[in-house]
Each structure stands twice: as structure tokens, then as C-alpha cells.
Short mmCIF file of C-alpha atoms and ligand atoms in Angstrom, two decimals:
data_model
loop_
_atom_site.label_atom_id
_atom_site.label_comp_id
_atom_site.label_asym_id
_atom_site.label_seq_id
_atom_site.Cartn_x
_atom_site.Cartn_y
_atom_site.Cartn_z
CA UNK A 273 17.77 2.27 35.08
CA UNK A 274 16.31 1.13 38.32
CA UNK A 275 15.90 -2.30 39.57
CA UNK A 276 12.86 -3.81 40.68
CA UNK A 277 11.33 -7.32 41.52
CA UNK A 278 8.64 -8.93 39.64
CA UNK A 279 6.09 -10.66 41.66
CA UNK A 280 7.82 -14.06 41.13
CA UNK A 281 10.91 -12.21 42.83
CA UNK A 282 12.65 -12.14 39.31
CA UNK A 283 14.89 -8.63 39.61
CA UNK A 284 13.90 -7.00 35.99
CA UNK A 285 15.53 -3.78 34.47
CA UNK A 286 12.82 -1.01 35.31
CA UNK A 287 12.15 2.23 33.23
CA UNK A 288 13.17 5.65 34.76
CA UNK A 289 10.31 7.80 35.47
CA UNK A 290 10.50 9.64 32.45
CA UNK A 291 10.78 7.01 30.52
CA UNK A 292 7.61 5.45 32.06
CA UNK A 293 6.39 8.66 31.55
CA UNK A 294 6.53 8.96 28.05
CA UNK A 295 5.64 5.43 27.10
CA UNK A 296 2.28 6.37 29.21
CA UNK A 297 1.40 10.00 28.12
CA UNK A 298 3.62 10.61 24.90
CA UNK A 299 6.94 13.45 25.48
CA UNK A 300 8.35 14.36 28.72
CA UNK A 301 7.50 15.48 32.42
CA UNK A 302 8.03 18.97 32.76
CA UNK A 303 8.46 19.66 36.76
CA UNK A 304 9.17 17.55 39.51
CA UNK A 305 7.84 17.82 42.78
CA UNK A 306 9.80 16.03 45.67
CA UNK A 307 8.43 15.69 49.48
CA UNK A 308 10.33 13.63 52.24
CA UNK A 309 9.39 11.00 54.87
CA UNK A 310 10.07 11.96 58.47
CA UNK A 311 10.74 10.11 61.39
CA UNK A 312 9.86 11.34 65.10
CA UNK A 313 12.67 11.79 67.40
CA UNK A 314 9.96 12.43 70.18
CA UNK A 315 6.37 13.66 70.77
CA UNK A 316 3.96 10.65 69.57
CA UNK A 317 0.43 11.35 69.55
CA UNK A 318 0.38 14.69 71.08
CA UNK A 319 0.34 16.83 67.64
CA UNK A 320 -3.35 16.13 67.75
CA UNK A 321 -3.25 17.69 71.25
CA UNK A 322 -1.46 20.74 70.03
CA UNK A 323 1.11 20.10 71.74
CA UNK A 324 4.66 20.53 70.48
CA UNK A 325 6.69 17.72 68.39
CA UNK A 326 10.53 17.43 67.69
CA UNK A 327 10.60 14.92 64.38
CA UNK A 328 13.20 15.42 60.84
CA UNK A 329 12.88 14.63 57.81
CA UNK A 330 15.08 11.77 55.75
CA UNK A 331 16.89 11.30 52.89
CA UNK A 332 13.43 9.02 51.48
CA UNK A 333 11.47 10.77 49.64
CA UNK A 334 8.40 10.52 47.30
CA UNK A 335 8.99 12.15 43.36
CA UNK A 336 6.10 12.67 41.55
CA UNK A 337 7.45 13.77 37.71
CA UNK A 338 4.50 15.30 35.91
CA UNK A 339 3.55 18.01 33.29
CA UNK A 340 0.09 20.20 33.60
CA UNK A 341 -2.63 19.83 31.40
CA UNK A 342 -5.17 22.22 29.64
CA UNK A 343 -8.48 20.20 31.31
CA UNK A 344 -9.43 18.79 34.92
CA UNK A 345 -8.22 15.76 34.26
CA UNK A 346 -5.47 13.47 36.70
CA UNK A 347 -3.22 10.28 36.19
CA UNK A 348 -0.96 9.75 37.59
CA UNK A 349 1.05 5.93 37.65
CA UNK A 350 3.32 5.12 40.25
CA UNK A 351 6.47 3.03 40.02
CA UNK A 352 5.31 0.36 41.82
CA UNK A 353 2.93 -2.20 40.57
CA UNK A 354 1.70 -2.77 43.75
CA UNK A 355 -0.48 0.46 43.53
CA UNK A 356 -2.79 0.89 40.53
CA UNK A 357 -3.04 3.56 38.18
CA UNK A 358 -5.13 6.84 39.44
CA UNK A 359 -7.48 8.76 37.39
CA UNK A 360 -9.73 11.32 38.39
CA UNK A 361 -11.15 14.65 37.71
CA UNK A 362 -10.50 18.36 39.84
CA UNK A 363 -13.30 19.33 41.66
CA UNK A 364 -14.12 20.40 44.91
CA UNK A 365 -16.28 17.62 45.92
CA UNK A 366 -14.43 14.50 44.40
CA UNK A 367 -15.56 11.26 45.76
CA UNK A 368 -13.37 8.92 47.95
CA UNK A 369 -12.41 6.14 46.83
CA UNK A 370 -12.90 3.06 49.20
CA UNK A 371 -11.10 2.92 52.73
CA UNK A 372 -7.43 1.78 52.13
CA UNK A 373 -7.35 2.90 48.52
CA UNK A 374 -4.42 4.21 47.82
CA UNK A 375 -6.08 6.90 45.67
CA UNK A 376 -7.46 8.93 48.65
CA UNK A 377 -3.76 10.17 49.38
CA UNK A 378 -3.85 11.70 46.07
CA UNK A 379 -7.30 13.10 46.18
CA UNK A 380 -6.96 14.64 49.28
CA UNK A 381 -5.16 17.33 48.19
CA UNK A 382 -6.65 17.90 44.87
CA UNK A 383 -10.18 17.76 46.38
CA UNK A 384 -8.87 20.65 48.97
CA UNK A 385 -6.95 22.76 46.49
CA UNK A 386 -9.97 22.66 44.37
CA UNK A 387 -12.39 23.64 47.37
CA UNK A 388 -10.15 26.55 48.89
CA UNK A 389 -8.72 27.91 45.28
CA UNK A 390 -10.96 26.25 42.37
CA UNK A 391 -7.77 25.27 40.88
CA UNK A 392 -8.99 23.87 37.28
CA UNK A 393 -5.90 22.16 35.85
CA UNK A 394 -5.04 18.63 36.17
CA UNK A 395 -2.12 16.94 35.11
CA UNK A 396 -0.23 13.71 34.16
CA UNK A 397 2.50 12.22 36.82
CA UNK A 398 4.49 9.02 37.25
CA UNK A 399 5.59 8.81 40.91
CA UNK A 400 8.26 6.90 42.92
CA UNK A 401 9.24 6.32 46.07
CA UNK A 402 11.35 4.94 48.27
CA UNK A 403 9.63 5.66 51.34
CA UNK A 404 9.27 2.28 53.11
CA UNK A 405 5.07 1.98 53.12
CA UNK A 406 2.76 2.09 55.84
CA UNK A 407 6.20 1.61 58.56
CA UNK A 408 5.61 4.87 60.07
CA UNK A 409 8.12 6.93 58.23
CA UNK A 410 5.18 8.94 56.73
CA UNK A 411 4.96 7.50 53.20
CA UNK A 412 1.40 8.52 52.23
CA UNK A 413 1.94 12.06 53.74
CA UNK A 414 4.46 12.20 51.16
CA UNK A 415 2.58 11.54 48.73
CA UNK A 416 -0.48 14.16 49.84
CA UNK A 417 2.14 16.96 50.06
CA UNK A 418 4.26 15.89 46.85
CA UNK A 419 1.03 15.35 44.83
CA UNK A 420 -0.38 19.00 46.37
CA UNK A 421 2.83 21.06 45.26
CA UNK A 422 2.71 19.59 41.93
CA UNK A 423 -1.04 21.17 41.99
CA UNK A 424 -0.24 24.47 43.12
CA UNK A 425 2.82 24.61 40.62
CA UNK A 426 0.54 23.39 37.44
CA UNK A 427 -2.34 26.28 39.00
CA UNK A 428 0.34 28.80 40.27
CA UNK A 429 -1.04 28.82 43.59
CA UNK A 430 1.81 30.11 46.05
CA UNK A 431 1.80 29.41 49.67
CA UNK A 432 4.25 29.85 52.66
CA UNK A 433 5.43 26.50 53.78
CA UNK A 434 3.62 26.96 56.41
CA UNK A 435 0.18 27.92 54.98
CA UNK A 436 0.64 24.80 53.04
CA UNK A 437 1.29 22.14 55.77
CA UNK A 438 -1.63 23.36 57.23
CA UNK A 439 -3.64 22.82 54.41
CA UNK A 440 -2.61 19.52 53.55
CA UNK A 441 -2.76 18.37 57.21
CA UNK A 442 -6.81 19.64 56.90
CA UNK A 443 -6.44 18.17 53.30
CA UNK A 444 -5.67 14.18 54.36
CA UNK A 445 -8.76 14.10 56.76
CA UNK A 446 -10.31 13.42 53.53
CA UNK A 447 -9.08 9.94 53.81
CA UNK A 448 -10.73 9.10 57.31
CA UNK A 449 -7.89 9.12 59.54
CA UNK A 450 -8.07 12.10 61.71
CA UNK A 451 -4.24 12.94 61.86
CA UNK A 452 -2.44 16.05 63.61
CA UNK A 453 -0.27 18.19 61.65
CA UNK A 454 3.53 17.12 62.27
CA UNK A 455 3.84 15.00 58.87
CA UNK A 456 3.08 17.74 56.52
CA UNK A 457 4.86 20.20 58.97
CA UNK A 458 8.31 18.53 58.48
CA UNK A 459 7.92 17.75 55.30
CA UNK A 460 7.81 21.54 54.26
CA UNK A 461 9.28 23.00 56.38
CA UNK A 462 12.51 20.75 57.07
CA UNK A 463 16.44 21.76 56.92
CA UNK A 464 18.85 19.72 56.11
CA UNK A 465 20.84 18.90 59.19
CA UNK A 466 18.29 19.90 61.48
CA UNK A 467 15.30 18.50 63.72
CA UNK A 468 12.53 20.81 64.15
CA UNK A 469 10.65 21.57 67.17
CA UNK A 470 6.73 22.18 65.70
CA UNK A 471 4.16 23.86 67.62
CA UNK A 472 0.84 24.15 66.16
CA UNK A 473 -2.33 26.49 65.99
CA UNK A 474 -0.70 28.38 64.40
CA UNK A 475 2.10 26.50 63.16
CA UNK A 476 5.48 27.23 64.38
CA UNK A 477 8.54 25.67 63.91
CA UNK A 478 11.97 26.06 65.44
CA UNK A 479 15.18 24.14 63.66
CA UNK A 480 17.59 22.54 65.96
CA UNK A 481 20.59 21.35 64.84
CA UNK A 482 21.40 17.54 65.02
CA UNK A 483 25.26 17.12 66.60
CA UNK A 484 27.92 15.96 64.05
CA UNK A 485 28.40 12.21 65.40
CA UNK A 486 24.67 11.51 66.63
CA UNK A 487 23.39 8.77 64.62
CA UNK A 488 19.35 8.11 64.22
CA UNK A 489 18.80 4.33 63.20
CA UNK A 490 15.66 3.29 61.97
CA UNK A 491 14.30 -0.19 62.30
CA UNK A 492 11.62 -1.65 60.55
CA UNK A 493 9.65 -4.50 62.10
CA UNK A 494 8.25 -5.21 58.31
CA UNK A 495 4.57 -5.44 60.08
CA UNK A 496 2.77 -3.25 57.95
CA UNK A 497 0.46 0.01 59.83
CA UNK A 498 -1.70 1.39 57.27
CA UNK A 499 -2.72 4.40 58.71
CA UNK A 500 -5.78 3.85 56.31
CA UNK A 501 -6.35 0.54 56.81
CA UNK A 502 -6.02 -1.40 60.18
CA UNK A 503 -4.64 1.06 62.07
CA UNK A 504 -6.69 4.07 61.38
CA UNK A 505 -9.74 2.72 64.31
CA UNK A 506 -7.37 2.55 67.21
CA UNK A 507 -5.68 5.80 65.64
CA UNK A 508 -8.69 7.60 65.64
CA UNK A 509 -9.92 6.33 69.17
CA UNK A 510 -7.00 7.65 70.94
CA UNK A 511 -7.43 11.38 69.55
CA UNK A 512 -11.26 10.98 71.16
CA UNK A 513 -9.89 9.91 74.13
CA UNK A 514 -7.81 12.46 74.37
CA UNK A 515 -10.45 15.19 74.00
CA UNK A 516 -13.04 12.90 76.19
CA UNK A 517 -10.27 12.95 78.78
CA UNK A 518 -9.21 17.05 78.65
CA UNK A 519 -13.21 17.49 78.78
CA UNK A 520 -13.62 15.58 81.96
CA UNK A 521 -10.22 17.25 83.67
CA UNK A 522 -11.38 20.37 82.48
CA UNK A 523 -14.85 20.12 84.04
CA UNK A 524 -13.83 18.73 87.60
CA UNK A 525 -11.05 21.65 87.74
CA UNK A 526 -13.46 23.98 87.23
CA UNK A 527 -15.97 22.86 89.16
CA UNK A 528 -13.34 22.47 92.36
CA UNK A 529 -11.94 25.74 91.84
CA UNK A 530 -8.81 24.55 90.84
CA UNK A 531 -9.30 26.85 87.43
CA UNK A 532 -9.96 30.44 86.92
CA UNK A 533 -11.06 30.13 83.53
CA UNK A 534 -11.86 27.25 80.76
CA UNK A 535 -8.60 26.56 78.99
CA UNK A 536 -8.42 26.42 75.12
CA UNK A 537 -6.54 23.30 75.21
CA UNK A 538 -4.17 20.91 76.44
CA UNK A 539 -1.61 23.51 75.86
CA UNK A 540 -3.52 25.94 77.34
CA UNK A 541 -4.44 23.94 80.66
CA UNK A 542 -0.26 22.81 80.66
CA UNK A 543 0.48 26.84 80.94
CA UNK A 544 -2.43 27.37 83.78
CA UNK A 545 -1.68 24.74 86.16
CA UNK A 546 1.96 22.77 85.00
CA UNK A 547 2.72 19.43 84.76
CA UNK A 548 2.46 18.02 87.99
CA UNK A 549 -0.57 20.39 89.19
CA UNK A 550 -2.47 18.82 85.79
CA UNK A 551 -1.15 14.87 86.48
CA UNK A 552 -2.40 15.17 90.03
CA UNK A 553 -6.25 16.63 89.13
CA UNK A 554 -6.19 14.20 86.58
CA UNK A 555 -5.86 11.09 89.11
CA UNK A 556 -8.19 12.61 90.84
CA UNK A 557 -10.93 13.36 87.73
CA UNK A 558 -10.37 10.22 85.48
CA UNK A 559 -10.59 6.49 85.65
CA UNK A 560 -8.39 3.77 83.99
CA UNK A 561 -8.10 3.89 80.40
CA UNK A 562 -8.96 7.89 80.22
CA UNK A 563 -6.28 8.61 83.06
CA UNK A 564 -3.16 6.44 81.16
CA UNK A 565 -3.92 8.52 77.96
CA UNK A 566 -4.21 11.88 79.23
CA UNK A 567 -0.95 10.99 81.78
CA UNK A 568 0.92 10.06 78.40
CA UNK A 569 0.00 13.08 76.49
CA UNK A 570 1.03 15.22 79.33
CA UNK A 571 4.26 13.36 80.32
CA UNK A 572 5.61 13.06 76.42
CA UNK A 573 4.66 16.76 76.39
CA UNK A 574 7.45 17.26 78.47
CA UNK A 575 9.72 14.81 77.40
CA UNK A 576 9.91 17.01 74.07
CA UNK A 577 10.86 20.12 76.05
CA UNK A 578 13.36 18.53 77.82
CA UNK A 579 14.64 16.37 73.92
CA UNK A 580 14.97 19.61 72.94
CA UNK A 581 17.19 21.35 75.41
CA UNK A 582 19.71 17.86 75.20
CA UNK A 583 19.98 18.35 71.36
CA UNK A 584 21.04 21.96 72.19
CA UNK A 585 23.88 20.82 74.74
CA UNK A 586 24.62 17.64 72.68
CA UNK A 587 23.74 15.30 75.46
CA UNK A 588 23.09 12.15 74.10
CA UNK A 589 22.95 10.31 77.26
CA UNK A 590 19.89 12.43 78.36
CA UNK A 591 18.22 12.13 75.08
CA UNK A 592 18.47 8.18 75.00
CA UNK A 593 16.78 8.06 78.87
CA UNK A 594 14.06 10.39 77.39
CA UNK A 595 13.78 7.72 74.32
CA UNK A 596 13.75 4.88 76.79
CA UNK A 597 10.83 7.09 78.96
CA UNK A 598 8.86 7.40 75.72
CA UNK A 599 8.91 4.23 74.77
CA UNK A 600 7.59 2.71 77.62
CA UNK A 601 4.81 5.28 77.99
CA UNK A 602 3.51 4.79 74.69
CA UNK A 603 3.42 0.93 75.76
CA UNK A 604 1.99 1.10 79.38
CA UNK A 605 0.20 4.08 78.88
CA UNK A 606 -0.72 4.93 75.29
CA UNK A 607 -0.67 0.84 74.25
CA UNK A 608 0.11 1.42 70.68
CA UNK A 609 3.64 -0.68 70.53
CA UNK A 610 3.26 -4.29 69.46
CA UNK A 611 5.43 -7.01 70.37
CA UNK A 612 7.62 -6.89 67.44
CA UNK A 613 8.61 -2.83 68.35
CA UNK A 614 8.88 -4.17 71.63
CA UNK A 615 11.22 -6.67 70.41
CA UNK A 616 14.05 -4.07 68.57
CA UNK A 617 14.14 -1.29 71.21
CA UNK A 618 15.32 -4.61 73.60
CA UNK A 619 17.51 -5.65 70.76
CA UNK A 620 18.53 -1.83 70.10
CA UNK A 621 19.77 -1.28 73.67
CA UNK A 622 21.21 -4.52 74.22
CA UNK A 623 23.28 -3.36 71.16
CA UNK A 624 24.43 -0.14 72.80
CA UNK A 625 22.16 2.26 71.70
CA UNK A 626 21.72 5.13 74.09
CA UNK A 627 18.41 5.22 74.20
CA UNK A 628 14.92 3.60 72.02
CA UNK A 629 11.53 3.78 71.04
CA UNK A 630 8.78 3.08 68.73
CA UNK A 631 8.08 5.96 66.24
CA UNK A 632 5.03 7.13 64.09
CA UNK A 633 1.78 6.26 65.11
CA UNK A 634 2.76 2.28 66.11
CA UNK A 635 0.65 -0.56 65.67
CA UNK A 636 3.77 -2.17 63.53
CA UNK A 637 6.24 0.12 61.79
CA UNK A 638 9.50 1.24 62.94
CA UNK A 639 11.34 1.80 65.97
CA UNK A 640 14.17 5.04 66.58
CA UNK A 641 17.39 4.39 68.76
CA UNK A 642 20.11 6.41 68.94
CA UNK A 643 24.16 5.79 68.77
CA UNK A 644 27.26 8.07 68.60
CA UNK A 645 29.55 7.22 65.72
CA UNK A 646 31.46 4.85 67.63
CA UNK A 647 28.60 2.66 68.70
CA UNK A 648 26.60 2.76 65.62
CA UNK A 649 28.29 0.15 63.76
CA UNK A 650 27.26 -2.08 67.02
CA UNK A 651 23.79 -1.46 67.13
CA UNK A 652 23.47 -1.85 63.20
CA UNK A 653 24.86 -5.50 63.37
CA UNK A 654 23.41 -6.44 66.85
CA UNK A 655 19.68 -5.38 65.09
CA UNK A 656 20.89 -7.38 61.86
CA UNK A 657 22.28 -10.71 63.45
CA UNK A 658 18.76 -10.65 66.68
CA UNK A 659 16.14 -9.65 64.55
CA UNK A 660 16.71 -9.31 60.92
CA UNK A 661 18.50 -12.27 60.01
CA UNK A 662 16.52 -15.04 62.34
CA UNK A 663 13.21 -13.91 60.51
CA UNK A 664 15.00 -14.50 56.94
CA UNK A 665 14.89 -10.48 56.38
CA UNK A 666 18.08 -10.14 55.55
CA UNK A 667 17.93 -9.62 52.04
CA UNK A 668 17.53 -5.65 51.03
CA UNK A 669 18.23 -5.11 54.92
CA UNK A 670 19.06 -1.44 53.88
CA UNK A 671 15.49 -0.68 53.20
CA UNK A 672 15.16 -1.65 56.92
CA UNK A 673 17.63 -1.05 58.40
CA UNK A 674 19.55 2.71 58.02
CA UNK A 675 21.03 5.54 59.10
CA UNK A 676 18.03 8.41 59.05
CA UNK A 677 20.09 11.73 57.36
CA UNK A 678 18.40 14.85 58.26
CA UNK A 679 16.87 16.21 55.20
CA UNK A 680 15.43 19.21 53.70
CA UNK A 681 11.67 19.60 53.20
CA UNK A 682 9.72 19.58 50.00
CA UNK A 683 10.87 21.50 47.15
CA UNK A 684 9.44 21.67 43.33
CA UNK A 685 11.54 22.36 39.68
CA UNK A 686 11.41 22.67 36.24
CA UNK A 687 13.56 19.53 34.83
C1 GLA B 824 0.75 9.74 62.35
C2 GLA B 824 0.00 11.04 62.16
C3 GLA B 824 0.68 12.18 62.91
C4 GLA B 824 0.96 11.81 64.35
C5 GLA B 824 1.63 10.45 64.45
C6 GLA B 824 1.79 9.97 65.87
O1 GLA B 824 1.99 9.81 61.72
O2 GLA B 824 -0.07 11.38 60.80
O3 GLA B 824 -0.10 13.34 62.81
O4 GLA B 824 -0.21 11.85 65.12
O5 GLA B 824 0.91 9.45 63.74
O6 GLA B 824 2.63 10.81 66.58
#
């Protein structure tokens, strides 16, 4: 038995998922399919870029506990009362629900399974998770992919890890935000243990080991992000600046000479010319607000080459002053922190972490810092007693406040 909180804030026994599951559909779930939540070491906003990202995967994860049926037909109940009960048919054209509803995230993929493999069986699923929502930890991705691999199982559609994070990236446009691929990326492809460094069309993905006594801590601010909801306008603004931007470097470069042929992309144009070659055309080629995005894609670019090589030596020093460079960058220059993320990566360094920034797409969510095993007790209780406590969050502070474990990536089983 789980516990759980009643509206009123009355803690109440709660059924297991199977037990839910048979009081709702009669006899038992027959698979489970599990997906993780991620959090982003470093790279923000640049999978949409193609450019390379370094996140992991946690120990949260979304369940769903289902059985297939013989017809089109799927509901599927989750835990938490705060989200209503789903039902819908399998087709390849099923119709969104409105913007925010949680539905979409379990359309998506049924509505792209259905389009690319006319999968015809539905099922019934009770899900959980304990993901915290919409706090940039990549809750509804986990939901897309967990909700997708229960699909394929029920229509025994087999797919490469990788084949299917690309589908289910291209699957969740369905619900309006126009997201890269690094959520659905780690959460197949993860190792336990292990970051991955994720390059993209085509998907690639290199593990790196995460040192013994280097400890992730995630903060939540407890200001909501729904990627659906009020954050998916700004989220979707900065990917067309981002394109607007390469399209006006592109087109001054070439018409000064400075290119011998049209790049394919930012990636592309970063392998042409380099870093500074493509920062110093750009001041020259864009104005204000275009410049400060295109100079953050390109600078956190190379902040994840360079996150990479310090996980390799273990140099956690060099990894916190990229966090620190991130951070700011995605304030100055990419202005999606908030005051509140602002607030714990001050609080997180003052408490000895080695280095901090917001992570996920911002707008609210959660902040990253990072501490050796001897500091980490520090910056746990220096973010509890600053920012935690004063706001009267310091009830179920482990939901906030934690250690991120470095987890494996989806899987699905019989139970
Ligand atoms: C969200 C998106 C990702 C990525 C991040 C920001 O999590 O789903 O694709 O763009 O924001 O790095």
C-alpha cells in the first residue's frame, strides 16, 4: 500500500496499481512498461539545434501496468486524482484533446504508432508516477515513451531504442510543443551509472560514466512549467529564433564569402567555420535579441564538449565552472531562468556546491548543482534551511529535494 493525500491533505491508504487495476477493469495487468525522468547535466535548448546534449536518467520513473485488448479501445487511469481518466480509440488521426490536457501525452504516441504501423490493439492501464510534474525532470515524456512501449508490446512492434526515441520525439509534436529529441533519447537509451552524450540526426549516443563520489542534486523551485501549458509559447519562440537567427548568419556568410557552401545546420556551420569564426560573423549579421540566442546556442554547444571531457578525467571543479557558465547564459542570453532558479543556484553555491544551473527547459522547474560526497550533505541542508523551509516547503522535502541516481532507460515485462 501506498500513501497518498486527499485534497483536504488527509494522508489515506491508497490501492496498489493492480489493485486499482482490477477494481477498474476486472483481473490483473499483464505487462508493465517503465520509462524514467531525466535531468540535464548540460546542453539546454540546443537539442532542437542538433546539437549534442549530455543529460541521465533518474531513479523517477513513470509505470504504466496494463493488459492488451482484442479492440481499438484505450483507458488508462492514473494514480493520481489530479489527472482524469483517459479514453480513446487507435487510429491514425485521433483528435487532440485541448491544450494542457493531460491526454495529449498519451495520444501522442498512440496516434503515431497507429499512423507509421496501423497498430489495431488498445489496451487497459493504470499508471503511476513519481516523476515530480511539469519541474523539468521530463514527467510527460515519460509518460509518451512509457505509454508507446506498452503499445508496441500489446502490437508486437519491435524497435531499436533508438528507432523508438526518434519516433516518440516526432510522436509528442502532437501536443503543440515543438520539442528536440534528448527526453525520449535518455529515456531509452540510458545506463545505469552513466550520463550520455546524445547527438542527433541520426541519433547517437555515447555513455559516460558518472565518478563514484560525484553527487547531482536536484532542486525544485515548486513553480510549476507545463511544457503544454504556459511555457510551451516562449518554448516554441526560442526554437524559431534559433532557425530565424542560423538563416540570417547563414545568408550574410555567404553572401561575404566567408562560406564555401550552405551548411545543413548549426552543426554543420560549427564544423565549417568553429566557434569563434561563427560568434564573430554572428555580431556582425544579427541584432539584439537574435544575436544573444544564437551566441547561447553556440557557446552551450561547447560547454557540452568540454562537460564531457571533465566527466572523463573526473574533474569536478571544471564541470561546476561550466555549470556556473551555463547558467548564466541561459539567463543573460537565452532568458528562460526565473527568479526563483535564480534564487537556488545562489543558495546552491553559497552551500558549497561546485558548480549550478537551471535544468530542463526553465520558466520554473528545477535547478542541477553538483557536490562531492563530502560536501553534499552541506548543500542539501544549506538548500533546506534558505529556501525550502522559509517558504513552508518543508514537508515531503524529498520530493524536492534529492540526490539524482543515474538510471537505466525504459524497459517493458511480463508481471
Ligand atoms: C524540454 C524539451 C527538450 C529540450 C529541453 C531544453 O525538456 O523536451 O527537447 O529542448 O526542454 O533543453
Amino acid at each position: 500500500m501506498a500513501e497518498a493525500r486527499d485534497p483536504e491533505g488527509v494522508t489515506n491508504e491508497r490501492s496498489t496499481d493492480s489493485e486499482l487495476f482490477s477494481s477498474l477493469f476486472g483481473g490483473a495487468p499483464t505487462h508493465v512498461a517503465r520509462a524514467p525522468g531525466r535531468v540535464n547535466l548540460m546542453g539546454e535548448h540546443i537539442d532542437y539545434c542538433d546539437l549534442a546534449v549530455l543529460p541521465m536518467a533518474t531513479q523517477h520513473e513513470a509505470q504504466l501496468q496494463f493488459r492488451a485488448r482484442d479492440d481499438g479501445l484505450v483507458r488508462i487511469t492514473n494514480q493520481d486524482p489530479e489527472f482524469d481518466p483517459v479514453e480513446f480509440e487507435l487510429g491514425p488521426a485521433i483528435a487532440p484533446g485541448s491544450r494542457g490536457d493531460w491526454r495529449n501525452y498519451l495520444q501522442a504516441p498512440a496516434n503515431e504508432l497507429a499512423r507509421q504501423f496501423a497498430i489495431w490493439r488498445g489496451l487497459d492501464g493504470v499508471l503511476s508516477s513519481d516523476i515530480p510534474v511539469a519541474a523539468g525532470l521530463s514527467s510527460s515524456t515519460a509518460l509518451v515513451n512509457a505509454v508507446g512501449l506498452a503499445l508496441a508490446e500489446a502490437n508486437e512492434v519491435l524497435l531499436a531504442p533508438a528507432q523508438f526515441a526518434e519516433l516518440m520525439a516526432e510522436a509528442e509534436h502532437y501536443t503543440g510543443t515543438r520539442g528536440g529529441g534528448m527526453d525520449q533519447a535518455i529515456g531509452f537509451g540510458a545506463r545505469a551509472g552513466h550520463a550520455a552524450c546524445i547527438a542527433f540526426s541520426p541519433l547517437r549516443m555515447r555513455h559516460v560514466a558518472v565518478p563514484e563520489d560525484w553527487c547531482f542534486v536536484v532542486a525544485d523551485t515548486g513553480v510549476r512549467a507545463e511544457k503544454s501549458g504556459r511555457a510551451q509559447g516562449p518554448y516554441n519562440q526560442r526554437r524559431s529564433e534559433c532557425e530565424e537567427a542560423l538563416d540570417v548568419v547563414v545568408q550574410f556568410a555567404l553572401q561575404h564569402d566567408r562560406l564555401p557552401t550552405r551548411p545543413r545546420g548549426y552543426p554543420d556551420l560549427l564544423r565549417m567555420l568553429g566557434a569563434a569564426e561563427v560568434i564573430s560573423l554572428a555580431e556582425e549579421a544579427l541584432k539584439a535579441r537574435l544575436l544573444k540566442r544564437f551566441r547561447h546556442v553556440v557557446t552551450e554547444a561547447d560547454r557540452v564538449d568540454q562537460a564531457v571531457d571533465c566527466l572523463l578525467s573526473a574533474d569536478l571543479v571544471g564541470f561546476g565552472t561550466l555549470m556556473d557558465a551555463s547558467h548564466g547564459s541561459l539567463y543573460a542570453d537565452y532568458q528562460v531562468s526565473s527568479r526563483e532558479l535564480d534564487e537556488l543556484v545562489a543558495i546552491a553555491r553559497e552551500g558549497g556546491g561546485a558548480g549550478a544551473r537551471l535544468t530542463g527547459a526553465g520558466f520554473g522547474g528545477c535547478i542541477v548543482t553538483l557536490a562531492d560526497r563530502g560536501t553534499v550533505g552541506a548543500v542539501l541542508e544549506t538548500l533546506a534551511e534558505q529556501y525550502f523551509e522559509p517558504r513552508g516547503m518543508g514537508d515531503g522535502i524529498d520530493d524536492r529535494l534529492f540526490v539524482a541516481v543515474p538510471s537505466a532507460g525504459a524497459s517493458v515485462g511480463i508481471l
